Coordinates of C-alpha atoms and ligand atoms in Angstrom, one line a residue:
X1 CA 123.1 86.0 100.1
X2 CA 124.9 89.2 99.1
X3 CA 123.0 91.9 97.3
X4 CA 123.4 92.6 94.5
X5 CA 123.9 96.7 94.4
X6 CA 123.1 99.2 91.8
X7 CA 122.9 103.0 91.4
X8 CA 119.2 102.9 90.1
X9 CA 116.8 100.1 90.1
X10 CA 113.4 100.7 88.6
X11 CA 110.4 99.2 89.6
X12 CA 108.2 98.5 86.8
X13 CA 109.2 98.6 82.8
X14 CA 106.8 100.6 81.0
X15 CA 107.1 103.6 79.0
X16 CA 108.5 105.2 82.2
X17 CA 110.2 102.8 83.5
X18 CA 112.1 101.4 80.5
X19 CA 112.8 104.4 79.1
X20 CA 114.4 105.7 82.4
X21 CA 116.1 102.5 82.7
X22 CA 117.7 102.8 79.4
X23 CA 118.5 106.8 79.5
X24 CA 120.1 106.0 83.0
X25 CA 122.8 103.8 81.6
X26 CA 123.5 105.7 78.7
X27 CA 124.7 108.3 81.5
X28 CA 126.4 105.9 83.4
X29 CA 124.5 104.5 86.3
X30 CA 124.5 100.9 86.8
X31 CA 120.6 100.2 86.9
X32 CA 118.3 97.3 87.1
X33 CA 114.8 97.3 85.7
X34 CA 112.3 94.7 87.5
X35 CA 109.0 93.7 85.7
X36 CA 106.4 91.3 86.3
X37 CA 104.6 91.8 83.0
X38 CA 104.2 88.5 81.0
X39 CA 103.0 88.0 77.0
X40 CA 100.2 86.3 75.5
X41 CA 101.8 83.4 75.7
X42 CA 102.9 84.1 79.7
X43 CA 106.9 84.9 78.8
X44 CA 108.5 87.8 80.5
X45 CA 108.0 90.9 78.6
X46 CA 109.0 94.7 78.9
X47 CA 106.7 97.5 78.2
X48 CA 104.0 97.4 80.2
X49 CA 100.5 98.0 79.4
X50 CA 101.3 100.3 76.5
X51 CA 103.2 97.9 74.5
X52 CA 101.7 94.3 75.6
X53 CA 97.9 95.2 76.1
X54 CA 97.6 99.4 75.4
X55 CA 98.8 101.7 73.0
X56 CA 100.2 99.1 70.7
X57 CA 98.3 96.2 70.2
X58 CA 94.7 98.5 70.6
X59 CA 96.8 100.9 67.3
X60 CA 97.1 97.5 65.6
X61 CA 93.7 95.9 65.8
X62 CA 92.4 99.7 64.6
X63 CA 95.1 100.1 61.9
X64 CA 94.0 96.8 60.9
X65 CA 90.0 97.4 61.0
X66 CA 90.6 100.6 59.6
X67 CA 92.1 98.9 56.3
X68 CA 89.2 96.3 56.3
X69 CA 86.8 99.3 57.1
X70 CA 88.0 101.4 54.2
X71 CA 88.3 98.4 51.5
X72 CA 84.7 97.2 52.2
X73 CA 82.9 100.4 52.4
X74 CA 85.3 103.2 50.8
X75 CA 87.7 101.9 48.3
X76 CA 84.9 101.8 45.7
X77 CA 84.9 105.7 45.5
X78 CA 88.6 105.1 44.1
X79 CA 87.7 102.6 41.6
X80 CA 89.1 99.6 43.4
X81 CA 86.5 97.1 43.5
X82 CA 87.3 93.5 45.1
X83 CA 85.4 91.4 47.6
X84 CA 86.6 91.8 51.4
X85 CA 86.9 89.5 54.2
X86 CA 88.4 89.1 57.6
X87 CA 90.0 86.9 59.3
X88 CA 90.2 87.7 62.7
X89 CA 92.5 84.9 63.6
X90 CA 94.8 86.7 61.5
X91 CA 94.4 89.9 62.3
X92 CA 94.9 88.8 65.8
X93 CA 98.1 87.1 65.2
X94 CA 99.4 90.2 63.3
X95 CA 98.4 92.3 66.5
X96 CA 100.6 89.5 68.7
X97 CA 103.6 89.4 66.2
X98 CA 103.5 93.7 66.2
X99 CA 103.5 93.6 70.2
X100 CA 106.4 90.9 70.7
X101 CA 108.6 92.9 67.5
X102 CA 108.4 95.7 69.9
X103 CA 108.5 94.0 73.6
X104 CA 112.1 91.7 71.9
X105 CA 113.1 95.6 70.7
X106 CA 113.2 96.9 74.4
X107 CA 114.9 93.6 75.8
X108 CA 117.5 94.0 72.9
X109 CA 117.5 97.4 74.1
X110 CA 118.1 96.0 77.5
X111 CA 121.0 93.7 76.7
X112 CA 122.8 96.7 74.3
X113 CA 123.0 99.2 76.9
X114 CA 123.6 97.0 79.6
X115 CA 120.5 97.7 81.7
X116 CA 120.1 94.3 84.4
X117 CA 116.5 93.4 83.9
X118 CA 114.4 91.5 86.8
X119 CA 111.5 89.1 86.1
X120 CA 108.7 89.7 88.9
X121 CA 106.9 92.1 91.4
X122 CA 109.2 94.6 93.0
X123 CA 108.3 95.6 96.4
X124 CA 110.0 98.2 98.3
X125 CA 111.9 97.1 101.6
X126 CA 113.6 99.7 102.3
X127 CA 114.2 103.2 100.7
X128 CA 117.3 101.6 99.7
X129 CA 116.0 97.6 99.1
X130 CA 113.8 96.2 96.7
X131 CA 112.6 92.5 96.9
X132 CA 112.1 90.7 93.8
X133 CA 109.7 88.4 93.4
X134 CA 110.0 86.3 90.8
X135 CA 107.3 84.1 88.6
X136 CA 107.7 81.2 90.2
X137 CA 107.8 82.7 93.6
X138 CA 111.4 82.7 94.3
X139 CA 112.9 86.2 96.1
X140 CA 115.9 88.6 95.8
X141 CA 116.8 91.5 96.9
X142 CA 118.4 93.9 95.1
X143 CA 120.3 97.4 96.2
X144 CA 119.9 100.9 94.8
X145 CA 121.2 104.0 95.5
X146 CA 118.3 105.7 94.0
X147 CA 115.0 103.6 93.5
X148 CA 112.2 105.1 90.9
X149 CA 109.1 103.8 90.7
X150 CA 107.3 103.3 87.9
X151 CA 104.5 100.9 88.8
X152 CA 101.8 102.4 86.1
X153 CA 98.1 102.0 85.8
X154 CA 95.6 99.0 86.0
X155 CA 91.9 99.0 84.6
X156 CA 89.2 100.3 87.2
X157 CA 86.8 97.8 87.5
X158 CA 83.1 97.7 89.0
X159 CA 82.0 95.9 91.9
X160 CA 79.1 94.8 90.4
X161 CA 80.3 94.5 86.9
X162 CA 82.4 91.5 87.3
X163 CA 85.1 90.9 84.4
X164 CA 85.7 87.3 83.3
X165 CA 87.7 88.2 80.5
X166 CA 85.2 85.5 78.5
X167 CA 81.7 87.9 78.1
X168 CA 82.9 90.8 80.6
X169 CA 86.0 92.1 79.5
X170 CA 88.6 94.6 80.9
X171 CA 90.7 96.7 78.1
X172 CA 93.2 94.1 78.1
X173 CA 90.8 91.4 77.8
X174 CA 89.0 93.3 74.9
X175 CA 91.8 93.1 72.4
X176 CA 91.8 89.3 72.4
X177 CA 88.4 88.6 71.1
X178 CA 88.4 86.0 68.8
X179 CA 85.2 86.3 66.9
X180 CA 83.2 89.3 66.7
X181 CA 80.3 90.0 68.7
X182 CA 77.0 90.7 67.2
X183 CA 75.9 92.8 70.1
X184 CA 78.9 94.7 71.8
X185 CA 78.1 97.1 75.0
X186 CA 81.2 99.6 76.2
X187 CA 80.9 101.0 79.6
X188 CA 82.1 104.8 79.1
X189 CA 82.2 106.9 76.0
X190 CA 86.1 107.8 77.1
X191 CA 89.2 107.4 75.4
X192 CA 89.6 103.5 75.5
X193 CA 85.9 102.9 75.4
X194 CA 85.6 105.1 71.9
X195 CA 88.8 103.0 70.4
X196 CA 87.8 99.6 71.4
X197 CA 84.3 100.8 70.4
X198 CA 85.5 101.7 67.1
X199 CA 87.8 98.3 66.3
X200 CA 84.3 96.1 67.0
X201 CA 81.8 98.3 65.1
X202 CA 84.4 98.5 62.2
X203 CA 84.5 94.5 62.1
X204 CA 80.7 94.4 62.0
X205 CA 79.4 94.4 65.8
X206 CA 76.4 96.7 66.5
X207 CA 78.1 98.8 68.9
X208 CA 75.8 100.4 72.4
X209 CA 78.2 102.7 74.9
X210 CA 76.9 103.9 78.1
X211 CA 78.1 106.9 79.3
X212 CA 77.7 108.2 82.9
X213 CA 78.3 112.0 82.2
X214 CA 75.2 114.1 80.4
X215 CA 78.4 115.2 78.3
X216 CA 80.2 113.4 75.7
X217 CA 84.1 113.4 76.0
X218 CA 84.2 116.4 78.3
X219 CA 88.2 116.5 78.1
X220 CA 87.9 117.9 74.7
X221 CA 87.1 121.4 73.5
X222 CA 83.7 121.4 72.9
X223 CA 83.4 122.0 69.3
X224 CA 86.0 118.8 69.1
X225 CA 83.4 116.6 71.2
X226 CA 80.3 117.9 69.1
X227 CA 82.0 116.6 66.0
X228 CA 83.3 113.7 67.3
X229 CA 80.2 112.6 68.5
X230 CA 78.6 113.1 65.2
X231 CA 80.7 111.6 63.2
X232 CA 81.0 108.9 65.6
X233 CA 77.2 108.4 65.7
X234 CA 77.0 108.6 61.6
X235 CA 79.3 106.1 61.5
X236 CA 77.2 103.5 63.9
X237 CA 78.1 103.8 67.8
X238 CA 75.5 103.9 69.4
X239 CA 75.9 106.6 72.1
X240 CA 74.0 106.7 75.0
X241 CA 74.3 109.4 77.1
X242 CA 73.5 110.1 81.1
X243 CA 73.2 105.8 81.3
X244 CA 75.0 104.9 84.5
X245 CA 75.4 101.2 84.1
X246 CA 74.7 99.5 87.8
X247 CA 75.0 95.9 87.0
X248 CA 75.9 93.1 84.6
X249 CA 74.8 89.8 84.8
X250 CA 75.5 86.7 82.2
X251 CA 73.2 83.9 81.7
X252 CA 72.7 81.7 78.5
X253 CA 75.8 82.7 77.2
X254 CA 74.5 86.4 77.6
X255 CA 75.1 89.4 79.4
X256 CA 72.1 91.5 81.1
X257 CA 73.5 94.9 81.2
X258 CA 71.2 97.3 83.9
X259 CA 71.4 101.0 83.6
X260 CA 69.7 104.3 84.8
X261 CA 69.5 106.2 81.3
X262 CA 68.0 109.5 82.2
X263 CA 66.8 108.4 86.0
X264 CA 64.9 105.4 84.3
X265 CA 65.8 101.7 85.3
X266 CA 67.0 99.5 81.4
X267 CA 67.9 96.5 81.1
X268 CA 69.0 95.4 77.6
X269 CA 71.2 92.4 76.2
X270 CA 74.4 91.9 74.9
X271 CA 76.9 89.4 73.6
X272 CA 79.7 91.1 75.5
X273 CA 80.5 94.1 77.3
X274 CA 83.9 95.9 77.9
X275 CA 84.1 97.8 80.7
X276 CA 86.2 101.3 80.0
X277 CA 85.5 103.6 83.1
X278 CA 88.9 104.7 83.7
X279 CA 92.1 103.2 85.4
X280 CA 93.7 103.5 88.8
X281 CA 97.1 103.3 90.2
X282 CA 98.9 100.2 90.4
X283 CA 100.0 100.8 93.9
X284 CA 98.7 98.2 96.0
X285 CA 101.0 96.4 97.8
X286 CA 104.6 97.8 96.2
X287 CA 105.9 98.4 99.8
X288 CA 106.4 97.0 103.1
X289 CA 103.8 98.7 105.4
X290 CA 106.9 100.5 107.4
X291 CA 107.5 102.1 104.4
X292 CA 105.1 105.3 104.5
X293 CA 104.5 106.5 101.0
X294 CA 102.6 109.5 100.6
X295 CA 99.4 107.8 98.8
X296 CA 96.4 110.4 98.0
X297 CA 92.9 109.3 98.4
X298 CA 92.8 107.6 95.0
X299 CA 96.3 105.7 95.0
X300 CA 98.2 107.8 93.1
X301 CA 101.8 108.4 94.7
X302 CA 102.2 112.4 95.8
X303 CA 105.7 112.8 94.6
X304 CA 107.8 117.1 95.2
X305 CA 108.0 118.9 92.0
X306 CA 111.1 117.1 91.3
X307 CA 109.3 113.7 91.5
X308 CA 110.7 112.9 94.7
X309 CA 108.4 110.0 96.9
X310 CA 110.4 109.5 99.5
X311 CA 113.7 110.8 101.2
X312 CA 115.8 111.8 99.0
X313 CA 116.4 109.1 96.6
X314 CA 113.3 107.5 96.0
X315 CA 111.6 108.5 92.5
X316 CA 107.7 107.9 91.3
X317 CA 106.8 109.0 87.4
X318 CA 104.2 108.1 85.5
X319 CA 100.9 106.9 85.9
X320 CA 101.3 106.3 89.5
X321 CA 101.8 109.3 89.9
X322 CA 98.4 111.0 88.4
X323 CA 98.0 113.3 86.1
X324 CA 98.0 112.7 82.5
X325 CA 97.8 108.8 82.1
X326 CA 99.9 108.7 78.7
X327 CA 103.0 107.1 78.1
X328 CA 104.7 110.1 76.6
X329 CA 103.8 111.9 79.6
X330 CA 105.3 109.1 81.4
X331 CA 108.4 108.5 79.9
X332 CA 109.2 112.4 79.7
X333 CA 109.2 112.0 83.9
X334 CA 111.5 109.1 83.9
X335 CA 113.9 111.5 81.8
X336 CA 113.7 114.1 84.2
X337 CA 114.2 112.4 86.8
X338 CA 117.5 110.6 85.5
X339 CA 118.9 114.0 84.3
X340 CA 118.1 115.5 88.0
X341 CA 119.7 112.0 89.6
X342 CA 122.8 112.3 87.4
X343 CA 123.7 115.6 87.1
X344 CA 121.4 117.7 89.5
X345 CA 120.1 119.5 86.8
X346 CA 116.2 120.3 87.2
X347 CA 115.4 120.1 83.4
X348 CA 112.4 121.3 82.2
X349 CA 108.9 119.0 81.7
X350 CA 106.4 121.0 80.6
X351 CA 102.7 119.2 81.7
X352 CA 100.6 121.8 79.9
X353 CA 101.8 121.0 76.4
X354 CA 101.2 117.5 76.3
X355 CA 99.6 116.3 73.0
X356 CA 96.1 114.2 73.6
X357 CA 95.4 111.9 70.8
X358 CA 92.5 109.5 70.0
X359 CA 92.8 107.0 67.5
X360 CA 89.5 106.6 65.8
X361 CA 88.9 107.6 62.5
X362 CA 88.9 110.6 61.7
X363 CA 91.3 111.1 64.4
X364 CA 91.3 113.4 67.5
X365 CA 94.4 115.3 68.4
X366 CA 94.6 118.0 70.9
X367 CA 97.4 120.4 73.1
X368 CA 96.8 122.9 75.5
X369 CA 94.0 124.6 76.5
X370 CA 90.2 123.9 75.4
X371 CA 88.1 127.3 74.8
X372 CA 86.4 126.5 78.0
X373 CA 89.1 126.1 80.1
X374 CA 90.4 129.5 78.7
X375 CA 87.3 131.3 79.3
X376 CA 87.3 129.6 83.2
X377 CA 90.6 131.2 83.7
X378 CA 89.5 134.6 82.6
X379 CA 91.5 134.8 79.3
X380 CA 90.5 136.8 76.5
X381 CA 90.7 134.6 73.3
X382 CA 89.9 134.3 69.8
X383 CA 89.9 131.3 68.0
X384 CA 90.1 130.3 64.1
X385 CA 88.8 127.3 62.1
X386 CA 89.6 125.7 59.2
X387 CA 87.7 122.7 58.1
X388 CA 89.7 119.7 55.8
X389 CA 86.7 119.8 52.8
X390 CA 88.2 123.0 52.0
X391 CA 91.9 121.1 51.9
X392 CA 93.0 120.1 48.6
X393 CA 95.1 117.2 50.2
X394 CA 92.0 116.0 51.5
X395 CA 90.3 116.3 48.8
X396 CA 92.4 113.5 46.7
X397 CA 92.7 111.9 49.9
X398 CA 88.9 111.3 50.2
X399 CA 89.6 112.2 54.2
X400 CA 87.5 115.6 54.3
X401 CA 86.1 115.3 57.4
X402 CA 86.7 117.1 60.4
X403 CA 88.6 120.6 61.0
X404 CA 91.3 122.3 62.9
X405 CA 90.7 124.9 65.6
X406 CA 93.5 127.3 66.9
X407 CA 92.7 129.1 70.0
X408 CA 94.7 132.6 70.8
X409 CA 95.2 134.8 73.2
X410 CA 93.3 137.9 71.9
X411 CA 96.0 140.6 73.0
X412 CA 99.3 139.1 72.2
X413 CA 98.1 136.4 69.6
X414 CA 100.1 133.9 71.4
X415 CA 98.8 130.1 71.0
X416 CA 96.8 128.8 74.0
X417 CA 95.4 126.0 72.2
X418 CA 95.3 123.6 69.4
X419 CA 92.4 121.1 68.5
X420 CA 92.0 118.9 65.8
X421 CA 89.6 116.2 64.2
X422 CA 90.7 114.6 61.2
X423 CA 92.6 112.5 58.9
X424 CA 96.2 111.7 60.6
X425 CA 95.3 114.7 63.4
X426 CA 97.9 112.3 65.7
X427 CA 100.9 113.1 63.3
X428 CA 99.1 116.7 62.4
X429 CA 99.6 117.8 66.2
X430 CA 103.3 117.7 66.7
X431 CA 103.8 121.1 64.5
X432 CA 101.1 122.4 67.3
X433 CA 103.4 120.9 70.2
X434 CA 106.3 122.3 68.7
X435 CA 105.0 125.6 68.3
X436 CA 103.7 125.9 71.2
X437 CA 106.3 125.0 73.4
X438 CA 108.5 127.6 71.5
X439 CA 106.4 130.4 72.2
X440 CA 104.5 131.0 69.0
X441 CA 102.1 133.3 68.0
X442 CA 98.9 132.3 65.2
X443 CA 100.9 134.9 63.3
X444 CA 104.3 133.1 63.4
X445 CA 102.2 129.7 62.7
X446 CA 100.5 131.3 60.2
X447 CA 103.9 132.9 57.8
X448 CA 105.9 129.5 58.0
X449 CA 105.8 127.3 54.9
X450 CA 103.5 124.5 54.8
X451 CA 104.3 121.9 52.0
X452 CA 101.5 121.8 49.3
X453 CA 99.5 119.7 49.1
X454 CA 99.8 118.4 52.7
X455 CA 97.1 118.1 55.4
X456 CA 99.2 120.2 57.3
X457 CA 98.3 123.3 55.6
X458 CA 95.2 123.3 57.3
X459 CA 96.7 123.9 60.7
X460 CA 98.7 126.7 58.9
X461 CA 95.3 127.7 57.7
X462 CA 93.7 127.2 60.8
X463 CA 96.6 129.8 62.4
X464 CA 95.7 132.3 59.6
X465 CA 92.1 132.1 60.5
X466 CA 92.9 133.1 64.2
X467 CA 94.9 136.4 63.4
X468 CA 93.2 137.3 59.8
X469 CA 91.6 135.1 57.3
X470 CA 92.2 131.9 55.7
X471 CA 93.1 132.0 52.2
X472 CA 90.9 128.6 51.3
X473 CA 87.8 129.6 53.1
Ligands
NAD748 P1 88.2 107.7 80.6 O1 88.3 108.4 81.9 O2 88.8 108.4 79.4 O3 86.7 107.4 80.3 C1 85.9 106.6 81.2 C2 84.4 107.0 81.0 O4 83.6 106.0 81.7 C3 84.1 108.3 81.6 O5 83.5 109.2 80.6 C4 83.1 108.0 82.8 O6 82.1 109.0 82.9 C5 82.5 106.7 82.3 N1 81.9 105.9 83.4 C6 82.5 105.7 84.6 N2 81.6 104.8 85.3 C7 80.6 104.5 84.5 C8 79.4 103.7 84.7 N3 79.1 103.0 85.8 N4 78.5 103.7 83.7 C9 78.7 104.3 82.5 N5 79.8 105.1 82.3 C10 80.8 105.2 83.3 O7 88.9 106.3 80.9 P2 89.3 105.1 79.8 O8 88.7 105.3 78.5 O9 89.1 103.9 80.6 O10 90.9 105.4 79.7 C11 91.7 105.3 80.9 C12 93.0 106.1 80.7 O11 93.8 105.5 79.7 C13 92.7 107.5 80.2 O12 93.1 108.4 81.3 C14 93.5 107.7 79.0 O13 94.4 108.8 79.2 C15 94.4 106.4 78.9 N6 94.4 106.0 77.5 C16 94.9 106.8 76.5 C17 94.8 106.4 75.2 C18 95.4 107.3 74.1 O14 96.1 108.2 74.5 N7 95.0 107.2 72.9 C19 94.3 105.2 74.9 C20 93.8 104.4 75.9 C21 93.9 104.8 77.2

């Protein structure tokens, strides 16, 4: 059978790949996009993990516990009284209905810009062949003048924590429950393991997470992680700190969870667990062993610093590649790398100002440096705080906890660092971004006009606290 030949085909249709896919016919390349991702109800279906079992559906289950969360416990301080119940049927078939709104968007997006998408695993044959291999088994090969792959991320699991998806879950697995637990243990205090966390405790599970590390959330600046922790701990996770968790075991409909907290051997009982230690590279298997990718020690594809994996035409972004595992991270590559493929210009992708965000509530939004990782480097810095109680936004918000923190450079004032706990921190962060990737001092931040009364004025505070003195506090 005769191939069928394109100028790009892109293995695997997340944020990276999609994106890429789409941005590469805009400019005129005839590209295909192969996926072997299926829905809930085992259709075909782009996005990835961010859209079908990540970012979206986890955003949706806490948007929607959040609600429940603030009606049953917070609305009363606002005069709304009103009795509050869930329905986690529901709320689980608003998640599903949210994720396939936004999986249909992409196809349409697909099918409007003429992008040739694939159902099933791609697998490099060549560094100009990929085979497809579809749902039901069936093969194609497809041609490419240039081949990106996109491949993403899957959960890390534990040899002796075996997921079953029914009392041992993985991250996907955990935003399916259909009842919640009573007991609920999370193994690791990370990112995923503080947001699934947070949905169950919300919805009335007592909450347990074991953490490894004798520090809580170490990515973040400290004072960020202090707080977090606090607030996190007022609000009922239980956090358990220096608990390696060596093994899980189910019996009468169970699960025996044994950890070393603090070199002691604990074994304590749970309804379910969900295991959140971290996620790998999908890279198993996505060649033919003639093919020699350059694979580091943990997976990840070792691409040039124009994302190049192989030769000269064969691409690798996102995830896959390490770094950062975020989509916007990962669909920023999959621009570059188009741009660079169409018009050999290198444009620029700039890894240190990537925004972190965390969705619990109050959330947690960061960019650039943390004071630690300043003060390893051998920077001189000064750094100003603004808490929201003193914000009158927050104030008639009833959102006043948490603070903004704006690290500088103590010579030229420049911004090295942004970090922020509170209300809407994940929309507050952009002005950081955007500052910082322009160049801007705490001074600059500090003389633009902030709307009143916004939350943002505490980040415009914040700035004024790093080169002078807030007004409010
Ligand atoms: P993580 O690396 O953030 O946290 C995993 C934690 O598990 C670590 O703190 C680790 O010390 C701990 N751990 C490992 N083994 C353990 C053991 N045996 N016992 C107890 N604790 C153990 O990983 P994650 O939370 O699984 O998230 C994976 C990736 O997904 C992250 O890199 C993150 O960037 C990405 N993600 C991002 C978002 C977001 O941007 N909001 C949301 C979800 C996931």
């Amino acid at each position: 059978m005769k191939k069928e030949k394109f100028d790009l085909v892109v293995i695997g249709g997340g944020p990276a790949g999609y994106v890429s896919a789409i941005k590469a016919s805009q400019l005129g390349l005839k590209t295909a996009c192969i996926d072997s991702q299926l829905s809930i109800d085992n259709k075909p279906a782009l996005g990835g993990t961010c859209l079908n079992v990540g970012c979206i559906p986890s955003k949706s289950l806490l948007d929607s516990s959040h609600h429940y969360e603030f009606i049953s416990k917070h609305a009363g301080s606002h005069g709304i009284d009103g009795k509050c119940t869930i329905d986690i049927s529901r709320m689980q078939k608003r998640k599903n209905n949210v994720v396939s709104q936004l999986t249909n968007g992409i196809e349409g997006l697909f099918k409007k810009n003429k992008v040739s998408w694939f159902k099933g695993k791609g697998k490099l044959i060549s560094n100009t062949s990929v085979t497809v291999i579809g749902h039901e088994g069936k093969e194609q090969t497809i041609s490419g003048a240039y081949i990106l792959i996109s491949v993403g991320s899957l959960p890390i699991s534990l040899p002796t924590v075996p997921v079953d998806n029914k009392y041992i879950f993985d991250s996907s697995g955990a935003i399916h429950f259909t009842q919640v637990p009573n007991k609920l243990c999370v193994i690791g205090s990370g990112v995923i393991g503080l947001e699934l966390g947070s949905v169950w405790r919300r919805l009335g599970s007592e909450v347990t997470m074991l953490e490894a590390l004798p520090n809580f959330l170490s990515l973040a600046d400290d004072d960020i992680a202090s707080e977090t922790k606090k607030i996190m701990s007022k609000q009922g996770l239980k956090i358990q700190l220096n608990s390696i968790v060596k093994s899980c075991e189910v019996a009468n409909n169970q699960v025996s969870v044994t950890s070393i907290q603090n070199g002691k051997e604990v074994v304590s009982k749970f309804d379910k667990v969900i295991v959140a230690v971290g996620r790998r590279p999908n890279t198993d298997n996505i060649c033919l062993n003639n093919i020699k990718l350059n694979l580091d020690e943990k997976g990840f594809i070792k691409v040039d610093s124009h994302f190049r994996a192989l030769g000269d035409n064969v691409y690798a972004a996102g995830d896959c590649i390490g770094g950062a595992m975020l989509a916007h991270k990962a669909s920023e590559e999959g621009i570059k790398i188009v741009e660079q493929i169409v018009s050999g210009v290198d444009s620029n992708i700039n890894h240190a100002n990537i925004p972190w965000i965390i969705y619990t509530w109050p959330e947690i939004a960061w960019v650039g440096k943390t004071e630690k990782e300043c003060l390893a480097n051998g920077e001189k810095i000064k750094s100003g705080k603004f808490p929201f109680l003193a914000s009158g936004r927050s104030h008639a918000m009833g959102e006043t906890e948490g603070f903004v923190k704006v690290i500088t450079d103590s010579e030229t004032d420049m911004i090295r660092g942004v970090h922020i706990i509170g209300a809407n921190a994940s929309e507050l962060i952009s002005e950081a971004v955007v500052a910082m990737e322009f160049g801007s001092s705490a001074e600059d931040l500090g003389r633009i006009i902030h709307g009143h009364p916004t939350l943002s004025e505490s980040v415009h505070e914040a700035a004024l606290a790093a080169y002078q003195k807030p007004i409010h506090f």
